[in-house]
PDB file of C-alpha atoms and ligand atoms in Angstrom:
ATOM      1  CA  MET A 125     -13.614 -16.683  47.746  1.00  0.00           C
ATOM      2  CA  SER A 126     -12.307 -13.175  48.103  1.00  0.00           C
ATOM      3  CA  PHE A 127     -11.255 -11.082  45.134  1.00  0.00           C
ATOM      4  CA  GLN A 128      -7.675 -11.316  46.392  1.00  0.00           C
ATOM      5  CA  SER A 129      -7.638 -15.128  46.380  1.00  0.00           C
ATOM      6  CA  ILE A 130      -9.255 -15.252  42.918  1.00  0.00           C
ATOM      7  CA  ARG A 131      -6.490 -12.990  41.665  1.00  0.00           C
ATOM      8  CA  ILE A 132      -3.827 -15.239  43.165  1.00  0.00           C
ATOM      9  CA  ALA A 133      -5.519 -18.348  41.744  1.00  0.00           C
ATOM     10  CA  VAL A 134      -5.631 -16.787  38.242  1.00  0.00           C
ATOM     11  CA  LEU A 135      -1.983 -15.787  38.490  1.00  0.00           C
ATOM     12  CA  LEU A 136      -0.976 -19.267  39.637  1.00  0.00           C
ATOM     13  CA  CYS A 137      -2.938 -20.839  36.774  1.00  0.00           C
ATOM     14  CA  ALA A 138      -1.161 -18.516  34.305  1.00  0.00           C
ATOM     15  CA  LEU A 139       2.234 -19.477  35.742  1.00  0.00           C
ATOM     16  CA  VAL A 140       1.486 -23.208  35.618  1.00  0.00           C
ATOM     17  CA  LEU A 141       0.169 -22.842  32.064  1.00  0.00           C
ATOM     18  CA  THR A 142       3.281 -20.933  30.917  1.00  0.00           C
ATOM     19  CA  ALA A 143       5.558 -23.521  32.532  1.00  0.00           C
ATOM     20  CA  GLY A 144       3.554 -26.299  30.859  1.00  0.00           C
ATOM     21  CA  VAL A 145       3.739 -24.645  27.434  1.00  0.00           C
ATOM     22  CA  ASN A 146       7.503 -24.088  27.837  1.00  0.00           C
ATOM     23  CA  TYR A 147       8.023 -27.685  28.856  1.00  0.00           C
ATOM     24  CA  TRP A 148       6.011 -29.023  25.951  1.00  0.00           C
ATOM     25  CA  GLU A 149       7.780 -26.790  23.403  1.00  0.00           C
ATOM     26  CA  GLN A 150      11.194 -27.873  24.684  1.00  0.00           C
ATOM     27  CA  TRP A 151      10.205 -31.546  24.802  1.00  0.00           C
ATOM     28  CA  ALA A 152       8.781 -31.467  21.260  1.00  0.00           C
ATOM     29  CA  ALA A 153      11.795 -29.626  19.815  1.00  0.00           C
ATOM     30  CA  THR A 154      14.406 -31.921  21.354  1.00  0.00           C
ATOM     31  CA  HIS A 155      12.519 -35.041  20.416  1.00  0.00           C
ATOM     32  CA  TRP A 156      13.473 -34.446  16.797  1.00  0.00           C
ATOM     33  CA  THR A 157      10.496 -36.305  15.439  1.00  0.00           C
ATOM     34  CA  ARG A 158       8.925 -33.288  13.771  1.00  0.00           C
ATOM     35  CA  PRO A 159      10.672 -30.589  11.745  1.00  0.00           C
ATOM     36  CA  LEU A 160      12.445 -27.976  13.819  1.00  0.00           C
ATOM     37  CA  ASP A 161      10.815 -24.683  12.980  1.00  0.00           C
ATOM     38  CA  VAL A 162      13.167 -21.724  13.286  1.00  0.00           C
ATOM     39  CA  VAL A 163      12.159 -18.170  12.387  1.00  0.00           C
ATOM     40  CA  ILE A 164      14.670 -15.342  11.998  1.00  0.00           C
ATOM     41  CA  TYR A 165      13.333 -11.854  12.709  1.00  0.00           C
ATOM     42  CA  PRO A 166      15.726  -9.203  11.404  1.00  0.00           C
ATOM     43  CA  ILE A 167      16.046  -5.881  13.210  1.00  0.00           C
ATOM     44  CA  GLY A 168      18.037  -2.921  11.874  1.00  0.00           C
ATOM     45  CA  ALA A 169      20.051  -1.283  14.657  1.00  0.00           C
ATOM     46  CA  ASP A 170      21.294   1.661  12.596  1.00  0.00           C
ATOM     47  CA  HIS A 171      19.721   4.125  10.245  1.00  0.00           C
ATOM     48  CA  ASP A 172      22.701   4.105   7.924  1.00  0.00           C
ATOM     49  CA  ARG A 173      21.611   3.610   4.301  1.00  0.00           C
ATOM     50  CA  ALA A 174      23.923   0.649   3.637  1.00  0.00           C
ATOM     51  CA  ALA A 175      22.775  -1.144   6.811  1.00  0.00           C
ATOM     52  CA  ARG A 176      19.123  -0.527   5.899  1.00  0.00           C
ATOM     53  CA  ASP A 177      19.671  -1.844   2.363  1.00  0.00           C
ATOM     54  CA  TYR A 178      21.352  -4.905   3.802  1.00  0.00           C
ATOM     55  CA  VAL A 179      18.428  -5.734   6.115  1.00  0.00           C
ATOM     56  CA  GLU A 180      15.857  -5.052   3.389  1.00  0.00           C
ATOM     57  CA  GLY A 181      17.792  -7.256   0.959  1.00  0.00           C
ATOM     58  CA  LEU A 182      17.997 -10.265   3.299  1.00  0.00           C
ATOM     59  CA  THR A 183      16.655 -13.513   1.868  1.00  0.00           C
ATOM     60  CA  GLN A 184      15.884 -16.857   3.463  1.00  0.00           C
ATOM     61  CA  GLY A 185      18.620 -18.485   1.413  1.00  0.00           C
ATOM     62  CA  ARG A 186      21.291 -16.609   3.399  1.00  0.00           C
ATOM     63  CA  PHE A 187      20.448 -18.774   6.435  1.00  0.00           C
ATOM     64  CA  GLN A 188      19.994 -22.126   4.725  1.00  0.00           C
ATOM     65  CA  GLU A 189      23.503 -23.289   5.604  1.00  0.00           C
ATOM     66  CA  ILE A 190      22.480 -23.287   9.306  1.00  0.00           C
ATOM     67  CA  ALA A 191      19.782 -25.891   8.596  1.00  0.00           C
ATOM     68  CA  ASP A 192      22.214 -27.855   6.402  1.00  0.00           C
ATOM     69  CA  PHE A 193      24.840 -27.739   9.180  1.00  0.00           C
ATOM     70  CA  LEU A 194      22.448 -29.172  11.789  1.00  0.00           C
ATOM     71  CA  GLU A 195      21.157 -31.894   9.507  1.00  0.00           C
ATOM     72  CA  GLN A 196      24.626 -32.892   8.365  1.00  0.00           C
ATOM     73  CA  GLN A 197      26.096 -32.874  11.900  1.00  0.00           C
ATOM     74  CA  SER A 198      23.202 -34.926  13.270  1.00  0.00           C
ATOM     75  CA  GLU A 199      24.141 -37.772  10.953  1.00  0.00           C
ATOM     76  CA  ARG A 200      27.298 -38.292  13.029  1.00  0.00           C
ATOM     77  CA  TYR A 201      25.282 -39.093  16.138  1.00  0.00           C
ATOM     78  CA  SER A 202      21.723 -40.057  15.727  1.00  0.00           C
ATOM     79  CA  MET A 203      20.658 -43.591  15.211  1.00  0.00           C
ATOM     80  CA  LYS A 204      17.305 -42.125  14.230  1.00  0.00           C
ATOM     81  CA  LYS A 205      17.481 -39.564  11.459  1.00  0.00           C
ATOM     82  CA  ILE A 206      16.334 -36.160  12.707  1.00  0.00           C
ATOM     83  CA  ALA A 207      13.349 -34.576  11.053  1.00  0.00           C
ATOM     84  CA  ALA A 208      14.170 -31.665   8.749  1.00  0.00           C
ATOM     85  CA  VAL A 209      15.250 -28.274  10.060  1.00  0.00           C
ATOM     86  CA  SER A 210      13.339 -25.373   8.581  1.00  0.00           C
ATOM     87  CA  ILE A 211      14.794 -21.877   8.811  1.00  0.00           C
ATOM     88  CA  ARG A 212      12.480 -19.129   7.654  1.00  0.00           C
ATOM     89  CA  LEU A 213      12.864 -15.401   7.414  1.00  0.00           C
ATOM     90  CA  GLY A 214      10.165 -13.599   9.366  1.00  0.00           C
ATOM     91  CA  PRO A 215       9.099  -9.967   9.011  1.00  0.00           C
ATOM     92  CA  GLU A 216      11.424  -7.192  10.072  1.00  0.00           C
ATOM     93  CA  ILE A 217      10.811  -5.969  13.611  1.00  0.00           C
ATOM     94  CA  ALA A 218      11.125  -2.289  14.480  1.00  0.00           C
ATOM     95  CA  ALA A 219      11.640  -2.419  18.252  1.00  0.00           C
ATOM     96  CA  LEU A 220      15.136  -3.082  19.542  1.00  0.00           C
ATOM     97  CA  PRO A 221      15.566  -5.620  22.367  1.00  0.00           C
ATOM     98  CA  PRO A 222      16.209  -4.212  25.874  1.00  0.00           C
ATOM     99  CA  ASP A 223      19.797  -3.419  26.824  1.00  0.00           C
ATOM    100  CA  PRO A 224      21.513  -5.669  29.369  1.00  0.00           C
ATOM    101  CA  PRO A 225      21.564  -4.235  32.907  1.00  0.00           C
ATOM    102  CA  ALA A 226      24.507  -1.946  33.652  1.00  0.00           C
ATOM    103  CA  GLY A 227      26.772  -2.490  36.638  1.00  0.00           C
ATOM    104  CA  ALA A 228      27.262  -5.543  38.814  1.00  0.00           C
ATOM    105  CA  LYS A 229      25.022  -8.516  38.111  1.00  0.00           C
ATOM    106  CA  SER A 230      22.992  -9.955  40.943  1.00  0.00           C
ATOM    107  CA  ALA A 231      20.547 -12.836  40.880  1.00  0.00           C
ATOM    108  CA  LEU A 232      17.687 -10.345  40.978  1.00  0.00           C
ATOM    109  CA  THR A 233      18.936  -8.179  38.071  1.00  0.00           C
ATOM    110  CA  SER A 234      19.450 -11.366  36.003  1.00  0.00           C
ATOM    111  CA  ILE A 235      15.901 -12.555  36.701  1.00  0.00           C
ATOM    112  CA  LEU A 236      14.446  -9.140  35.922  1.00  0.00           C
ATOM    113  CA  TRP A 237      16.413  -8.889  32.697  1.00  0.00           C
ATOM    114  CA  SER A 238      15.350 -12.342  31.590  1.00  0.00           C
ATOM    115  CA  LEU A 239      11.712 -11.361  32.276  1.00  0.00           C
ATOM    116  CA  LYS A 240      12.223  -8.158  30.261  1.00  0.00           C
ATOM    117  CA  LEU A 241      13.619 -10.187  27.358  1.00  0.00           C
ATOM    118  CA  ARG A 242      10.720 -12.606  27.475  1.00  0.00           C
ATOM    119  CA  TYR A 243       8.283  -9.726  27.505  1.00  0.00           C
ATOM    120  CA  TYR A 244      10.071  -8.224  24.498  1.00  0.00           C
ATOM    121  CA  ALA A 245       9.821 -11.528  22.586  1.00  0.00           C
ATOM    122  CA  PHE A 246       6.159 -11.823  23.569  1.00  0.00           C
ATOM    123  CA  ARG A 247       5.382  -8.276  22.377  1.00  0.00           C
ATOM    124  CA  ALA A 248       7.373  -8.640  19.141  1.00  0.00           C
ATOM    125  CA  THR A 249       5.678 -11.850  17.986  1.00  0.00           C
ATOM    126  CA  PRO A 250       2.105 -12.849  18.868  1.00  0.00           C
ATOM    127  CA  PHE A 251       1.782 -16.021  20.976  1.00  0.00           C
ATOM    128  CA  LEU A 252       0.383 -18.215  18.186  1.00  0.00           C
ATOM    129  CA  GLN A 253       3.036 -17.009  15.738  1.00  0.00           C
ATOM    130  CA  GLY A 254       5.797 -18.115  18.086  1.00  0.00           C
ATOM    131  CA  PHE A 255       4.175 -21.226  19.569  1.00  0.00           C
ATOM    132  CA  GLY A 256       6.334 -24.324  19.115  1.00  0.00           C
ATOM    133  CA  LYS A 257       8.921 -22.360  17.124  1.00  0.00           C
ATOM    134  CA  ILE A 258      12.393 -21.119  17.871  1.00  0.00           C
ATOM    135  CA  ARG A 259      12.465 -17.363  17.437  1.00  0.00           C
ATOM    136  CA  LEU A 260      15.776 -15.679  16.725  1.00  0.00           C
ATOM    137  CA  PHE A 261      15.818 -11.886  16.783  1.00  0.00           C
ATOM    138  CA  VAL A 262      18.864 -10.833  14.804  1.00  0.00           C
ATOM    139  CA  VAL A 263      19.941  -7.235  15.391  1.00  0.00           C
ATOM    140  CA  TYR A 264      22.042  -5.989  12.473  1.00  0.00           C
ATOM    141  CA  HIS A 265      24.683  -3.362  13.165  1.00  0.00           C
ATOM    142  CA  GLU A 266      26.495  -1.245  10.653  1.00  0.00           C
ATOM    143  CA  GLY A 267      29.875  -2.066  12.263  1.00  0.00           C
ATOM    144  CA  GLY A 268      33.109  -0.746  10.836  1.00  0.00           C
ATOM    145  CA  ASP A 269      33.778   1.456  13.881  1.00  0.00           C
ATOM    146  CA  GLY A 270      35.909  -1.237  15.536  1.00  0.00           C
ATOM    147  CA  LYS A 271      33.510  -1.438  18.489  1.00  0.00           C
ATOM    148  CA  PRO A 272      32.688  -4.983  19.621  1.00  0.00           C
ATOM    149  CA  LEU A 273      29.063  -6.063  19.345  1.00  0.00           C
ATOM    150  CA  GLN A 274      26.924  -6.724  22.389  1.00  0.00           C
ATOM    151  CA  HIS A 275      26.842 -10.331  23.545  1.00  0.00           C
ATOM    152  CA  SER A 276      24.321 -12.525  21.774  1.00  0.00           C
ATOM    153  CA  LEU A 277      22.241 -14.936  23.805  1.00  0.00           C
ATOM    154  CA  GLY A 278      19.911 -17.876  23.430  1.00  0.00           C
ATOM    155  CA  LEU A 279      17.346 -18.795  26.077  1.00  0.00           C
ATOM    156  CA  ARG A 280      15.982 -22.258  26.600  1.00  0.00           C
ATOM    157  CA  GLN A 281      12.981 -20.931  28.529  1.00  0.00           C
ATOM    158  CA  GLY A 282      10.709 -19.575  25.820  1.00  0.00           C
ATOM    159  CA  MET A 283      13.048 -20.867  23.083  1.00  0.00           C
ATOM    160  CA  PHE A 284      14.249 -17.589  21.645  1.00  0.00           C
ATOM    161  CA  GLY A 285      17.524 -15.804  21.104  1.00  0.00           C
ATOM    162  CA  ILE A 286      18.857 -12.306  20.554  1.00  0.00           C
ATOM    163  CA  VAL A 287      21.762 -12.253  18.118  1.00  0.00           C
ATOM    164  CA  HIS A 288      23.939  -9.238  17.349  1.00  0.00           C
ATOM    165  CA  ALA A 289      25.345  -9.409  13.826  1.00  0.00           C
ATOM    166  CA  PHE A 290      27.038  -7.236  11.209  1.00  0.00           C
ATOM    167  CA  ALA A 291      25.019  -5.799   8.324  1.00  0.00           C
ATOM    168  CA  GLN A 292      27.680  -6.697   5.783  1.00  0.00           C
ATOM    169  CA  PRO A 293      27.456  -9.450   3.147  1.00  0.00           C
ATOM    170  CA  GLU A 294      31.095 -10.471   3.790  1.00  0.00           C
ATOM    171  CA  GLN A 295      30.075 -11.213   7.405  1.00  0.00           C
ATOM    172  CA  ASP A 296      27.191 -13.532   6.450  1.00  0.00           C
ATOM    173  CA  ALA A 297      29.161 -16.736   7.035  1.00  0.00           C
ATOM    174  CA  GLN A 298      30.356 -15.679  10.500  1.00  0.00           C
ATOM    175  CA  ASN A 299      26.919 -14.290  11.397  1.00  0.00           C
ATOM    176  CA  ASN A 300      25.575 -17.780  10.668  1.00  0.00           C
ATOM    177  CA  VAL A 301      28.104 -19.287  13.105  1.00  0.00           C
ATOM    178  CA  VAL A 302      26.778 -16.994  15.871  1.00  0.00           C
ATOM    179  CA  ILE A 303      23.145 -17.681  14.921  1.00  0.00           C
ATOM    180  CA  ALA A 304      23.739 -21.464  15.005  1.00  0.00           C
ATOM    181  CA  HIS A 305      25.441 -21.143  18.425  1.00  0.00           C
ATOM    182  CA  GLU A 306      22.491 -19.253  19.946  1.00  0.00           C
ATOM    183  CA  LEU A 307      19.991 -21.563  18.261  1.00  0.00           C
ATOM    184  CA  LEU A 308      21.670 -24.507  20.013  1.00  0.00           C
ATOM    185  CA  HIS A 309      21.416 -22.678  23.363  1.00  0.00           C
ATOM    186  CA  THR A 310      17.635 -22.538  22.910  1.00  0.00           C
ATOM    187  CA  LEU A 311      17.705 -26.345  22.625  1.00  0.00           C
ATOM    188  CA  GLY A 312      19.662 -26.745  25.867  1.00  0.00           C
ATOM    189  CA  ALA A 313      23.310 -26.699  24.719  1.00  0.00           C
ATOM    190  CA  THR A 314      25.787 -25.034  27.105  1.00  0.00           C
ATOM    191  CA  ASP A 315      28.853 -22.898  26.383  1.00  0.00           C
ATOM    192  CA  LYS A 316      32.180 -24.731  26.087  1.00  0.00           C
ATOM    193  CA  TYR A 317      34.697 -21.947  26.557  1.00  0.00           C
ATOM    194  CA  ASP A 318      36.385 -20.736  29.733  1.00  0.00           C
ATOM    195  CA  ALA A 319      36.452 -17.291  31.381  1.00  0.00           C
ATOM    196  CA  SER A 320      39.138 -16.085  28.953  1.00  0.00           C
ATOM    197  CA  GLY A 321      37.168 -17.244  25.920  1.00  0.00           C
ATOM    198  CA  LEU A 322      39.353 -20.300  25.177  1.00  0.00           C
ATOM    199  CA  PRO A 323      37.766 -23.655  24.272  1.00  0.00           C
ATOM    200  CA  VAL A 324      37.562 -26.066  27.211  1.00  0.00           C
ATOM    201  CA  TYR A 325      39.279 -29.426  26.656  1.00  0.00           C
ATOM    202  CA  PRO A 326      37.938 -31.900  25.595  1.00  0.00           C
ATOM    203  CA  GLU A 327      34.309 -30.859  25.011  1.00  0.00           C
ATOM    204  CA  GLY A 328      35.124 -27.506  23.403  1.00  0.00           C
ATOM    205  CA  PHE A 329      37.522 -28.979  20.865  1.00  0.00           C
ATOM    206  CA  GLY A 330      36.538 -29.739  17.282  1.00  0.00           C
ATOM    207  CA  VAL A 331      38.161 -33.149  17.160  1.00  0.00           C
ATOM    208  CA  PRO A 332      39.488 -33.976  20.654  1.00  0.00           C
ATOM    209  CA  GLU A 333      39.970 -37.692  20.083  1.00  0.00           C
ATOM    210  CA  ASP A 334      42.790 -38.229  17.625  1.00  0.00           C
ATOM    211  CA  GLY A 335      45.931 -36.458  16.568  1.00  0.00           C
ATOM    212  CA  PRO A 336      47.710 -33.665  18.401  1.00  0.00           C
ATOM    213  CA  ARG A 337      45.647 -31.439  20.707  1.00  0.00           C
ATOM    214  CA  TYR A 338      46.893 -28.220  19.023  1.00  0.00           C
ATOM    215  CA  PRO A 339      46.215 -26.750  16.561  1.00  0.00           C
ATOM    216  CA  GLN A 340      42.670 -27.948  15.941  1.00  0.00           C
ATOM    217  CA  ALA A 341      41.327 -27.740  12.392  1.00  0.00           C
ATOM    218  CA  ARG A 342      37.755 -26.991  13.392  1.00  0.00           C
ATOM    219  CA  ALA A 343      35.770 -25.327  16.162  1.00  0.00           C
ATOM    220  CA  GLU A 344      33.197 -26.955  18.391  1.00  0.00           C
ATOM    221  CA  ILE A 345      30.179 -24.732  17.789  1.00  0.00           C
ATOM    222  CA  MET A 346      29.455 -24.063  21.500  1.00  0.00           C
ATOM    223  CA  ALA A 347      33.106 -23.164  22.139  1.00  0.00           C
ATOM    224  CA  GLY A 348      32.773 -20.788  19.200  1.00  0.00           C
ATOM    225  CA  ARG A 349      36.494 -20.774  18.465  1.00  0.00           C
ATOM    226  CA  VAL A 350      39.159 -23.017  16.971  1.00  0.00           C
ATOM    227  CA  ALA A 351      41.774 -24.013  19.588  1.00  0.00           C
ATOM    228  CA  VAL A 352      45.050 -23.008  17.905  1.00  0.00           C
ATOM    229  CA  SER A 353      47.393 -23.229  20.931  1.00  0.00           C
ATOM    230  CA  PRO A 354      46.923 -23.263  24.728  1.00  0.00           C
ATOM    231  CA  THR A 355      46.661 -19.457  24.667  1.00  0.00           C
ATOM    232  CA  VAL A 356      45.252 -18.714  21.198  1.00  0.00           C
ATOM    233  CA  ALA A 357      41.822 -19.416  19.713  1.00  0.00           C
ATOM    234  CA  ALA A 358      40.625 -18.264  16.286  1.00  0.00           C
ATOM    235  CA  ILE A 359      37.150 -17.326  15.064  1.00  0.00           C
ATOM    236  CA  PRO A 360      35.979 -19.931  12.508  1.00  0.00           C
ATOM    237  CA  ARG A 361      35.442 -18.474   9.026  1.00  0.00           C
ATOM    238  CA  ASP A 362      32.123 -20.300   8.511  1.00  0.00           C
ATOM    239  CA  LEU A 363      30.005 -23.256   9.630  1.00  0.00           C
ATOM    240  CA  GLY A 364      32.119 -25.520   7.414  1.00  0.00           C
ATOM    241  CA  ALA A 365      34.906 -24.953   9.973  1.00  0.00           C
ATOM    242  CA  CYS A 366      32.641 -26.002  12.883  1.00  0.00           C
ATOM    243  CA  VAL A 367      31.367 -29.254  14.312  1.00  0.00           C
ATOM    244  CA  ILE A 368      28.859 -30.227  16.955  1.00  0.00           C
ATOM    245  CA  GLY A 369      30.823 -32.086  19.632  1.00  0.00           C
ATOM    246  CA  SER A 370      29.577 -35.112  21.528  1.00  0.00           C
ATOM    247  CA  LYS A 371      28.673 -33.217  24.727  1.00  0.00           C
ATOM    248  CA  THR A 372      26.587 -30.656  22.807  1.00  0.00           C
ATOM    249  CA  ALA A 373      24.980 -33.511  20.868  1.00  0.00           C
ATOM    250  CA  TYR A 374      24.084 -35.180  24.173  1.00  0.00           C
ATOM    251  CA  GLU A 375      22.654 -31.924  25.578  1.00  0.00           C
ATOM    252  CA  ILE A 376      20.323 -31.456  22.618  1.00  0.00           C
ATOM    253  CA  ASN A 377      19.227 -35.085  22.800  1.00  0.00           C
ATOM    254  CA  TRP A 378      20.883 -36.439  19.669  1.00  0.00           C
TER     255      TRP A 378
HETATM  256 ZN1   ZN B 202      26.884 -19.094  24.202  1.00  0.00          ZN
END
């Protein structure tokens, strides 16, 4: 066997192994027979004193309502009760995630960016620390300058997400809505809003079955907004104003 073919064989083995690990992690998580282990890694985006204090003062309890939301919503669907959801606060991470590619998106730039993100997650948390867990890297921004945050994302492959959030206590409840949304992406849930950001009927509506279609009282978490009228959708104030709809429930194997 030449050196070249050994190299290719090793590379192929590594690829098969990674695919196998990913498959097992995903299978185990969406089987719901063992506790879902979610770790939040905070990252301070700004050096502003208030933003730094906010990140340093974060406690696990701030995220507990996400676990409560999942457990409580699962009761509407599952014949089997899901195992507990554990949300823990991991250590702060210094390195910021890579920026999304500028300019037009092609298939190649998307693949390269996804590889970059996976490499970032791999570097930020050692393999054994992340194995079998959902890792959410939450980047806290000072905000207040009126600029919109970068898009958050959750990846099923590798089960991790990058969430952009505001470093302000009054934003905690809405930050948790975004974190829950990306967490569900890592479990296989898809977005339920259209190109203009409006919830898609019926799967993106809080309660599509009975009563008038508009205005809805609650948001479907993967639509991310409450359908108020055919042209208006509102950001839910907290997870109490959100539900997990039947399509999302199906996608995450409830
Ligand atoms: Zn999404």
